[in-house]
């Protein structure tokens, strides 16, 4: 169990819930991201918890917080849409804890997520052409992990629409697994419609197998995962603040 200092802060702890990955770059990214959150909100207790594959697992994080006197925690999924993990796995793990918890919304869809996606595309070299003919030949594929949950796909489609509004070209959602179309299929469909200048926007929080495979399918520009882009820690804190308010009402008076 992770050792925590005694908690005398009446604010709920922030637990950033990552999926977990066998790729060591993912764990490194989570740690760096939490450091960015702490820098934005000094004094706020910020802890990681993983659904699987990496330590600490979420139940261990919650048990450690409880053991050291934390009364409540907000669990903010480091996930990009609704789905089984957000709607079932995380709440089920939280239900086993004695401290008061609330599960916040996932990262998307949200304008701050779109800000990070746009920035990563720009860093990779994307420029929306001013010329009308070039714009009609341009598009972006939004590459996401994929889920069988229709609400997850709806969230990804919503994010794609927000990004399309920002870019001024069509943005097509595509998936690495569990949903259609795949990234290669989306690229072929766009090419058949005359959209031959296509970039792939990586809708992944950290490097890993899915992000690598989707980037490899790109005919040209492929953006990096979101990682520690400044919009992501701001978004985590935004969701924390929205979910923390009911818990603050439960805090004992000092």
mmCIF file of C-alpha atoms in Angstrom:
data_model
loop_
_atom_site.group_PDB
_atom_site.id
_atom_site.type_symbol
_atom_site.label_atom_id
_atom_site.label_comp_id
_atom_site.label_asym_id
_atom_site.label_seq_id
_atom_site.Cartn_x
_atom_site.Cartn_y
_atom_site.Cartn_z
ATOM 1 C CA UNK A 1 0.000 0.000 0.000
ATOM 2 C CA UNK A 2 1.264 3.476 -0.818
ATOM 3 C CA UNK A 3 2.159 5.606 2.218
ATOM 4 C CA UNK A 4 0.390 8.961 2.439
ATOM 5 C CA UNK A 5 0.954 11.785 4.904
ATOM 6 C CA UNK A 6 -1.895 12.366 7.367
ATOM 7 C CA UNK A 7 -4.560 14.441 5.633
ATOM 8 C CA UNK A 8 -5.710 17.563 7.481
ATOM 9 C CA UNK A 9 -7.160 19.183 4.379
ATOM 10 C CA UNK A 10 -10.972 19.200 4.304
ATOM 11 C CA UNK A 11 -10.980 19.315 0.501
ATOM 12 C CA UNK A 12 -11.609 15.992 -1.205
ATOM 13 C CA UNK A 13 -8.483 14.339 -2.520
ATOM 14 C CA UNK A 14 -8.137 14.237 -6.290
ATOM 15 C CA UNK A 15 -7.539 10.721 -7.589
ATOM 16 C CA UNK A 16 -6.643 10.648 -11.275
ATOM 17 C CA UNK A 17 -7.795 7.266 -12.547
ATOM 18 C CA UNK A 18 -5.720 5.978 -15.451
ATOM 19 C CA UNK A 19 -6.401 2.774 -17.342
ATOM 20 C CA UNK A 20 -2.925 1.307 -16.932
ATOM 21 C CA UNK A 21 -0.581 0.076 -19.643
ATOM 22 C CA UNK A 22 2.298 -2.291 -20.243
ATOM 23 C CA UNK A 23 4.072 0.550 -22.051
ATOM 24 C CA UNK A 24 6.323 2.288 -19.486
ATOM 25 C CA UNK A 25 5.823 5.605 -21.292
ATOM 26 C CA UNK A 26 2.192 5.618 -20.204
ATOM 27 C CA UNK A 27 3.029 5.409 -16.498
ATOM 28 C CA UNK A 28 5.690 8.095 -16.912
ATOM 29 C CA UNK A 29 3.138 10.334 -18.617
ATOM 30 C CA UNK A 30 0.630 9.869 -15.779
ATOM 31 C CA UNK A 31 3.261 10.810 -13.198
ATOM 32 C CA UNK A 32 4.257 13.926 -15.132
ATOM 33 C CA UNK A 33 0.634 14.889 -15.583
ATOM 34 C CA UNK A 34 -0.035 14.651 -11.855
ATOM 35 C CA UNK A 35 2.974 16.882 -11.211
ATOM 36 C CA UNK A 36 1.416 19.472 -13.553
ATOM 37 C CA UNK A 37 -1.869 19.257 -11.640
ATOM 38 C CA UNK A 38 -0.085 19.751 -8.311
ATOM 39 C CA UNK A 39 1.720 22.796 -9.704
ATOM 40 C CA UNK A 40 -1.603 24.332 -10.734
ATOM 41 C CA UNK A 41 -3.284 23.613 -7.376
ATOM 42 C CA UNK A 42 -0.642 23.675 -4.610
ATOM 43 C CA UNK A 43 -1.715 21.901 -1.468
ATOM 44 C CA UNK A 44 -4.432 19.825 -3.084
ATOM 45 C CA UNK A 45 -3.904 16.112 -2.350
ATOM 46 C CA UNK A 46 -3.403 14.517 -5.796
ATOM 47 C CA UNK A 47 -2.932 10.769 -6.220
ATOM 48 C CA UNK A 48 -2.883 8.216 -9.043
ATOM 49 C CA UNK A 49 -5.013 5.102 -9.226
ATOM 50 C CA UNK A 50 -5.094 2.551 -12.044
ATOM 51 C CA UNK A 51 -7.838 0.278 -13.276
ATOM 52 C CA UNK A 52 -5.340 -2.450 -14.172
ATOM 53 C CA UNK A 53 -1.744 -3.256 -15.123
ATOM 54 C CA UNK A 54 0.020 -0.524 -13.108
ATOM 55 C CA UNK A 55 0.423 0.243 -9.412
ATOM 56 C CA UNK A 56 -1.140 1.684 -7.463
ATOM 57 C CA UNK A 57 -4.437 0.119 -8.411
ATOM 58 C CA UNK A 58 -7.443 2.287 -7.607
ATOM 59 C CA UNK A 59 -8.686 0.183 -4.641
ATOM 60 C CA UNK A 60 -5.220 0.388 -3.078
ATOM 61 C CA UNK A 61 -5.136 4.161 -3.515
ATOM 62 C CA UNK A 62 -8.525 4.522 -1.848
ATOM 63 C CA UNK A 63 -7.550 2.201 1.009
ATOM 64 C CA UNK A 64 -4.379 4.222 1.571
ATOM 65 C CA UNK A 65 -6.277 7.502 1.650
ATOM 66 C CA UNK A 66 -8.771 6.107 4.125
ATOM 67 C CA UNK A 67 -6.029 4.753 6.365
ATOM 68 C CA UNK A 68 -4.425 8.169 6.606
ATOM 69 C CA UNK A 69 -7.549 10.087 7.465
ATOM 70 C CA UNK A 70 -8.849 11.332 4.153
ATOM 71 C CA UNK A 71 -12.604 11.794 4.377
ATOM 72 C CA UNK A 72 -13.504 12.048 0.707
ATOM 73 C CA UNK A 73 -12.098 11.810 -2.791
ATOM 74 C CA UNK A 74 -13.058 12.814 -6.315
ATOM 75 C CA UNK A 75 -12.134 10.211 -8.920
ATOM 76 C CA UNK A 76 -11.404 11.874 -12.259
ATOM 77 C CA UNK A 77 -11.039 9.355 -15.102
ATOM 78 C CA UNK A 78 -8.028 9.933 -17.337
ATOM 79 C CA UNK A 79 -10.242 8.537 -20.087
ATOM 80 C CA UNK A 80 -11.612 10.283 -23.122
ATOM 81 C CA UNK A 81 -15.255 9.218 -23.200
ATOM 82 C CA UNK A 82 -17.938 7.371 -21.319
ATOM 83 C CA UNK A 83 -17.840 3.604 -21.455
ATOM 84 C CA UNK A 84 -17.610 0.494 -19.304
ATOM 85 C CA UNK A 85 -14.631 1.739 -17.287
ATOM 86 C CA UNK A 86 -16.279 5.052 -16.423
ATOM 87 C CA UNK A 87 -19.789 3.697 -15.883
ATOM 88 C CA UNK A 88 -19.041 0.361 -14.208
ATOM 89 C CA UNK A 89 -15.429 -0.420 -13.287
ATOM 90 C CA UNK A 90 -14.539 2.827 -11.503
ATOM 91 C CA UNK A 91 -17.846 3.119 -9.582
ATOM 92 C CA UNK A 92 -17.608 -0.550 -8.555
ATOM 93 C CA UNK A 93 -14.093 -0.013 -7.201
ATOM 94 C CA UNK A 94 -15.203 3.159 -5.418
ATOM 95 C CA UNK A 95 -18.132 1.330 -3.842
ATOM 96 C CA UNK A 96 -15.686 -0.849 -1.940
ATOM 97 C CA UNK A 97 -14.129 2.143 -0.174
ATOM 98 C CA UNK A 98 -15.388 3.574 3.111
ATOM 99 C CA UNK A 99 -14.503 7.185 2.374
ATOM 100 C CA UNK A 100 -16.992 9.347 0.469
ATOM 101 C CA UNK A 101 -16.285 9.343 -3.255
ATOM 102 C CA UNK A 102 -17.669 10.848 -6.430
ATOM 103 C CA UNK A 103 -16.734 9.835 -9.963
ATOM 104 C CA UNK A 104 -16.248 12.852 -12.208
ATOM 105 C CA UNK A 105 -16.808 13.050 -15.950
ATOM 106 C CA UNK A 106 -14.213 11.712 -18.385
ATOM 107 C CA UNK A 107 -12.047 14.149 -20.307
ATOM 108 C CA UNK A 108 -14.272 14.373 -23.361
ATOM 109 C CA UNK A 109 -16.086 15.822 -25.011
ATOM 110 C CA UNK A 110 -14.917 19.251 -23.841
ATOM 111 C CA UNK A 111 -13.424 22.398 -25.425
ATOM 112 C CA UNK A 112 -10.208 21.978 -23.418
ATOM 113 C CA UNK A 113 -9.753 18.511 -24.908
ATOM 114 C CA UNK A 114 -10.229 20.005 -28.367
ATOM 115 C CA UNK A 115 -7.671 22.690 -27.512
ATOM 116 C CA UNK A 116 -5.113 19.977 -26.765
ATOM 117 C CA UNK A 117 -5.990 17.975 -29.892
ATOM 118 C CA UNK A 118 -5.666 21.081 -32.060
ATOM 119 C CA UNK A 119 -2.327 21.997 -30.498
ATOM 120 C CA UNK A 120 -0.884 18.522 -31.024
ATOM 121 C CA UNK A 121 -1.955 18.587 -34.682
ATOM 122 C CA UNK A 122 -0.363 22.013 -35.148
ATOM 123 C CA UNK A 123 2.848 20.788 -33.522
ATOM 124 C CA UNK A 124 2.893 17.879 -35.991
ATOM 125 C CA UNK A 125 2.706 20.293 -38.923
ATOM 126 C CA UNK A 126 -1.014 20.574 -39.691
ATOM 127 C CA UNK A 127 -2.205 23.811 -41.254
ATOM 128 C CA UNK A 128 -5.760 24.236 -42.535
ATOM 129 C CA UNK A 129 -5.328 25.549 -46.076
ATOM 130 C CA UNK A 130 -6.802 28.919 -47.007
ATOM 131 C CA UNK A 131 -7.265 27.839 -50.614
ATOM 132 C CA UNK A 132 -10.759 26.453 -51.226
ATOM 133 C CA UNK A 133 -9.688 23.574 -53.464
ATOM 134 C CA UNK A 134 -7.014 22.453 -51.001
ATOM 135 C CA UNK A 135 -9.486 22.686 -48.142
ATOM 136 C CA UNK A 136 -11.982 20.493 -50.033
ATOM 137 C CA UNK A 137 -9.233 17.875 -50.338
ATOM 138 C CA UNK A 138 -8.393 18.019 -46.615
ATOM 139 C CA UNK A 139 -9.749 16.142 -43.612
ATOM 140 C CA UNK A 140 -8.697 14.734 -40.248
ATOM 141 C CA UNK A 141 -9.242 11.294 -38.744
ATOM 142 C CA UNK A 142 -9.751 11.390 -34.991
ATOM 143 C CA UNK A 143 -8.169 8.136 -33.784
ATOM 144 C CA UNK A 144 -9.578 6.817 -30.497
ATOM 145 C CA UNK A 145 -9.298 3.537 -28.603
ATOM 146 C CA UNK A 146 -12.842 2.387 -29.314
ATOM 147 C CA UNK A 147 -15.630 0.851 -27.257
ATOM 148 C CA UNK A 148 -18.768 -1.218 -27.748
ATOM 149 C CA UNK A 149 -20.642 1.286 -25.604
ATOM 150 C CA UNK A 150 -22.762 3.576 -27.812
ATOM 151 C CA UNK A 151 -22.324 6.487 -25.376
ATOM 152 C CA UNK A 152 -18.564 6.212 -25.759
ATOM 153 C CA UNK A 153 -18.882 6.398 -29.532
ATOM 154 C CA UNK A 154 -21.285 9.334 -29.186
ATOM 155 C CA UNK A 155 -18.736 11.187 -27.056
ATOM 156 C CA UNK A 156 -15.979 10.576 -29.601
ATOM 157 C CA UNK A 157 -18.248 11.771 -32.406
ATOM 158 C CA UNK A 158 -19.032 14.907 -30.389
ATOM 159 C CA UNK A 159 -15.329 15.568 -29.909
ATOM 160 C CA UNK A 160 -14.828 15.109 -33.663
ATOM 161 C CA UNK A 161 -17.511 17.716 -34.380
ATOM 162 C CA UNK A 162 -15.936 20.191 -31.983
ATOM 163 C CA UNK A 163 -12.539 19.656 -33.599
ATOM 164 C CA UNK A 164 -14.041 20.048 -37.077
ATOM 165 C CA UNK A 165 -15.508 23.399 -36.029
ATOM 166 C CA UNK A 166 -12.063 24.442 -34.843
ATOM 167 C CA UNK A 167 -10.225 23.247 -37.964
ATOM 168 C CA UNK A 168 -12.742 24.094 -40.656
ATOM 169 C CA UNK A 169 -12.439 20.665 -42.329
ATOM 170 C CA UNK A 170 -14.277 17.370 -41.786
ATOM 171 C CA UNK A 171 -13.121 15.274 -38.838
ATOM 172 C CA UNK A 172 -14.056 11.581 -38.932
ATOM 173 C CA UNK A 173 -13.927 9.477 -35.746
ATOM 174 C CA UNK A 174 -12.181 6.120 -36.123
ATOM 175 C CA UNK A 175 -11.099 3.446 -33.708
ATOM 176 C CA UNK A 176 -8.240 1.130 -32.817
ATOM 177 C CA UNK A 177 -10.546 -1.623 -31.528
ATOM 178 C CA UNK A 178 -14.115 -2.641 -30.665
ATOM 179 C CA UNK A 179 -15.825 -0.151 -32.994
ATOM 180 C CA UNK A 180 -15.959 0.872 -36.638
ATOM 181 C CA UNK A 181 -14.569 2.352 -38.739
ATOM 182 C CA UNK A 182 -10.930 1.532 -38.166
ATOM 183 C CA UNK A 183 -8.398 4.233 -38.968
ATOM 184 C CA UNK A 184 -7.368 2.574 -42.283
ATOM 185 C CA UNK A 185 -11.036 2.205 -43.259
ATOM 186 C CA UNK A 186 -11.733 5.854 -42.487
ATOM 187 C CA UNK A 187 -8.717 6.926 -44.537
ATOM 188 C CA UNK A 188 -9.882 4.839 -47.512
ATOM 189 C CA UNK A 189 -13.403 6.263 -47.291
ATOM 190 C CA UNK A 190 -12.080 9.812 -47.239
ATOM 191 C CA UNK A 191 -9.807 9.130 -50.209
ATOM 192 C CA UNK A 192 -12.793 7.802 -52.154
ATOM 193 C CA UNK A 193 -14.503 11.146 -51.533
ATOM 194 C CA UNK A 194 -11.501 13.096 -52.808
ATOM 195 C CA UNK A 195 -10.109 13.898 -49.374
ATOM 196 C CA UNK A 196 -6.483 13.025 -50.047
ATOM 197 C CA UNK A 197 -4.778 15.452 -47.662
ATOM 198 C CA UNK A 198 -5.612 13.738 -44.381
ATOM 199 C CA UNK A 199 -3.997 13.898 -40.954
ATOM 200 C CA UNK A 200 -4.549 11.581 -38.007
ATOM 201 C CA UNK A 201 -5.280 13.244 -34.653
ATOM 202 C CA UNK A 202 -4.256 11.005 -31.770
ATOM 203 C CA UNK A 203 -7.055 10.954 -29.184
ATOM 204 C CA UNK A 204 -5.004 9.042 -26.633
ATOM 205 C CA UNK A 205 -3.743 10.310 -23.304
ATOM 206 C CA UNK A 206 -0.333 8.622 -23.543
ATOM 207 C CA UNK A 207 1.873 6.587 -25.868
ATOM 208 C CA UNK A 208 1.001 2.924 -26.249
ATOM 209 C CA UNK A 209 0.147 0.208 -28.750
ATOM 210 C CA UNK A 210 -3.089 1.730 -30.010
ATOM 211 C CA UNK A 211 -1.579 5.193 -30.447
ATOM 212 C CA UNK A 212 1.399 3.730 -32.293
ATOM 213 C CA UNK A 213 -0.728 1.612 -34.628
ATOM 214 C CA UNK A 214 -3.055 4.498 -35.490
ATOM 215 C CA UNK A 215 -0.156 6.858 -36.180
ATOM 216 C CA UNK A 216 1.483 4.243 -38.414
ATOM 217 C CA UNK A 217 -1.648 4.171 -40.598
ATOM 218 C CA UNK A 218 -1.471 7.903 -41.306
ATOM 219 C CA UNK A 219 -0.579 8.817 -44.897
ATOM 220 C CA UNK A 220 1.180 11.939 -43.675
ATOM 221 C CA UNK A 221 0.780 13.978 -40.507
ATOM 222 C CA UNK A 222 -0.022 12.139 -37.273
ATOM 223 C CA UNK A 223 -0.141 14.024 -34.011
ATOM 224 C CA UNK A 224 1.372 12.886 -30.734
ATOM 225 C CA UNK A 225 -0.801 11.687 -27.853
ATOM 226 C CA UNK A 226 -2.196 14.393 -25.563
ATOM 227 C CA UNK A 227 0.280 13.685 -22.778
ATOM 228 C CA UNK A 228 1.020 16.656 -20.556
ATOM 229 C CA UNK A 229 -0.364 19.365 -22.817
ATOM 230 C CA UNK A 230 -1.332 22.268 -20.482
ATOM 231 C CA UNK A 231 -5.034 21.916 -21.309
ATOM 232 C CA UNK A 232 -5.180 18.403 -19.816
ATOM 233 C CA UNK A 233 -4.288 19.241 -16.176
ATOM 234 C CA UNK A 234 -6.670 22.198 -16.424
ATOM 235 C CA UNK A 235 -9.385 19.845 -17.628
ATOM 236 C CA UNK A 236 -8.738 17.388 -14.804
ATOM 237 C CA UNK A 237 -9.108 20.204 -12.278
ATOM 238 C CA UNK A 238 -12.253 21.475 -14.007
ATOM 239 C CA UNK A 239 -13.910 18.078 -13.596
ATOM 240 C CA UNK A 240 -12.585 17.809 -10.037
ATOM 241 C CA UNK A 241 -14.127 21.153 -9.083
ATOM 242 C CA UNK A 242 -17.517 20.230 -10.532
ATOM 243 C CA UNK A 243 -17.613 16.915 -8.685
ATOM 244 C CA UNK A 244 -16.098 18.155 -5.409
ATOM 245 C CA UNK A 245 -18.900 20.557 -4.441
ATOM 246 C CA UNK A 246 -21.305 17.909 -3.050
ATOM 247 C CA UNK A 247 -18.465 16.307 -1.092
ATOM 248 C CA UNK A 248 -17.486 19.621 0.485
ATOM 249 C CA UNK A 249 -20.935 19.766 2.055
ATOM 250 C CA UNK A 250 -20.102 16.494 3.839
ATOM 251 C CA UNK A 251 -16.809 17.789 5.296
ATOM 252 C CA UNK A 252 -16.853 18.277 9.094
ATOM 253 C CA UNK A 253 -16.736 21.856 10.283
ATOM 254 C CA UNK A 254 -13.275 22.937 11.395
#
